[in-house]
Amino acid sequence: PEPPPAEFNYAEHLFQRNRGRAGKIAYTDDHGDLGYGELEQRARRLAAALRALGVRREERVLLLMHDCSDWPVSFLGALYAGVVPVCVNTLLTPDDYAHMLEHSRAQAALVSESLLPTLQAAMDKGRHELGAILVSRPAGPLPDGARSLEATIAAHEPLAAPARTLADEPAFWLYSSGSTGRPKGTVHSHANPYWCTALFAEPVLGMREDDKVFSAAKLFFAYGMGNALLFPLAAGASVVLMAERPTPEACFRRLTEQQPTIFCGAPTGYAGLLASPGLPPRDAVALRLCTSAGEALPRDIGERFTAHFGCEIIDGIGSTEMLHIFLSNRPGDVRYGTTGKPVDGYELELRGEDGRPVPDGEIGDLYIRGPSSAIMYWHNREKTRDTFLGAWTRSGDKYSRDPDGYYVYAGRSDDMLKVSGQYVSPFSVEATLVLHPDVLEAAVIGVPDPDGLIRTKAFVVLKDGRRGDAGLEAELKALVKQHLAPHCYPRSFAFVDELPKTATGKIQRFRLRQQESE
Ligand code: 3SK
């Protein structure tokens, strides 16, 4: 694809693409529909309001909102005005938001009413003052200093023209959490979403104007933002947004009542859907395509989902740093148990400990070269230097490539174990454990044995009503020995009620390691 022009505003780019479909529904949320024409008008009114409130070009605003159509209005309104939205997870603590306010120096906040007390608690903890607080969908009177987003939008005429932003300048931030330290402010340009759409959404997913998309992953995650904002708006498609937690029941309701054609989830979510007694029959949904990311999709889950719904899950991997997916299966060419092949336009390398490419079949660290990589981590030179290495980005994931060119996930770099001098991928042991009919989920870490040698330990969540005992442990050991190399089977087990996870549903093995060493 052609690169975007040097002067490029991503919000204006999306509006231009949709000027012929003003009456078409862009968003259906828990309160109703919003057409494409209204989306543009509301975003441009908000852009004018931000200017009137004194927010200047390049300044940041905090976007702390549950999924609803005010989210894309706020995001695109800010971009249109040349203001930089800092899109944050709605599940964090006042401490986290206090850090994010100080770190981003946000001049204003756009916030859901139910999150306002948390934001206020964050403001009380920190030293950074917000110039304006705009509240989405307030049900009653607002405290001093906060105003209604709706009334603010209504009080302004649409901004006449977009800010003359450059393709390469900061457009928005996402916070990326690693296994240690504070989340990092990952700065993306106006060009980056353009590239993810041109390289992934159009040629790989083939998202179309007649699609209706429903993403269980929320808009503040890079994955959710691509699924439910960047890609469908570029295609002129419609989107279903849901504010509540993506429980199986909540997802089933949208899948059956709204009839989306594309569903975007994560492996744990798919496992939950398949295990739920409310699983709707195939003919109750209209799915033509599903996607998965966040962590590798176990083969068994993909196969069972396809057997039930007759629809493939396109498993891929992306990152907050690359904005979206750079390695993926393809519709019609899905090989479950692998993450597919590199997306055209991205170059991938698997490097060994000496920094040189490893041969097929060997595990290496994944590096990516492609046009959608973030500009930097804000105010963090050390981590920026560590991750963004010239044209290459270090992903922190380990992979091997099979002789047919498909990539097989081997875990996070920092989760990998070396047992008896050999790599053990916790992911492959976990994927084997979940083949047992009693097992819902599993996480594997390395723990030192009395000799100080690393041995694998499995934390296992059982399905409702199942009991963990010595008999089951023996069965699980035998299962792993049957599928994987002898050094891989867990020497010990803990049967637990749940696993520690990030807000995106990734298992936090480092928490289990901390727990073990206490
Ligand atoms: O976790 C992933 O695979 C992912 C995919 C798309 C965008 C962002 C992320 C982290």
PDB file of C-alpha atoms and ligand atoms in Angstrom, residues 222-223 293-294 316-320 323-325 506, ligand 1:
ATOM      1  CA  ALA A 222      -4.824  -2.098  21.320  1.00  0.00           C
ATOM      2  CA  TYR A 223      -6.500  -5.329  20.193  1.00  0.00           C
ATOM      3  CA  ALA A 293      -5.198 -12.706  20.343  1.00  0.00           C
ATOM      4  CA  GLY A 294      -3.771 -11.912  23.749  1.00  0.00           C
ATOM      5  CA  GLY A 316      -2.816 -13.989  15.649  1.00  0.00           C
ATOM      6  CA  ILE A 317      -0.377 -12.125  17.831  1.00  0.00           C
ATOM      7  CA  GLY A 318       0.139  -8.414  18.083  1.00  0.00           C
ATOM      8  CA  SER A 319       1.388  -6.046  20.723  1.00  0.00           C
ATOM      9  CA  THR A 320       0.622  -2.662  22.176  1.00  0.00           C
ATOM     10  CA  LEU A 323      -0.503  -1.499  17.708  1.00  0.00           C
ATOM     11  CA  HIS A 324      -2.052  -4.631  16.231  1.00  0.00           C
ATOM     12  CA  ILE A 325      -1.417  -8.031  14.719  1.00  0.00           C
ATOM     13  CA  LYS A 506      -2.969 -12.986  30.127  1.00  0.00           C
TER      14      LYS A 506
HETATM   15  O1  3SK B   1      -1.871  -9.600  22.640  1.00  0.00           O
HETATM   16  C1  3SK B   1      -1.983  -9.492  21.427  1.00  0.00           C
HETATM   17  O2  3SK B   1      -1.789 -10.478  20.693  1.00  0.00           O
HETATM   18  C2  3SK B   1      -2.372  -8.173  20.788  1.00  0.00           C
HETATM   19  C3  3SK B   1      -2.992  -8.196  19.587  1.00  0.00           C
HETATM   20  C4  3SK B   1      -3.351  -7.019  18.969  1.00  0.00           C
HETATM   21  C5  3SK B   1      -3.078  -5.835  19.537  1.00  0.00           C
HETATM   22  C6  3SK B   1      -2.449  -5.795  20.755  1.00  0.00           C
HETATM   23  C7  3SK B   1      -2.086  -6.965  21.392  1.00  0.00           C
HETATM   24  C8  3SK B   1      -1.385  -6.873  22.727  1.00  0.00           C
END
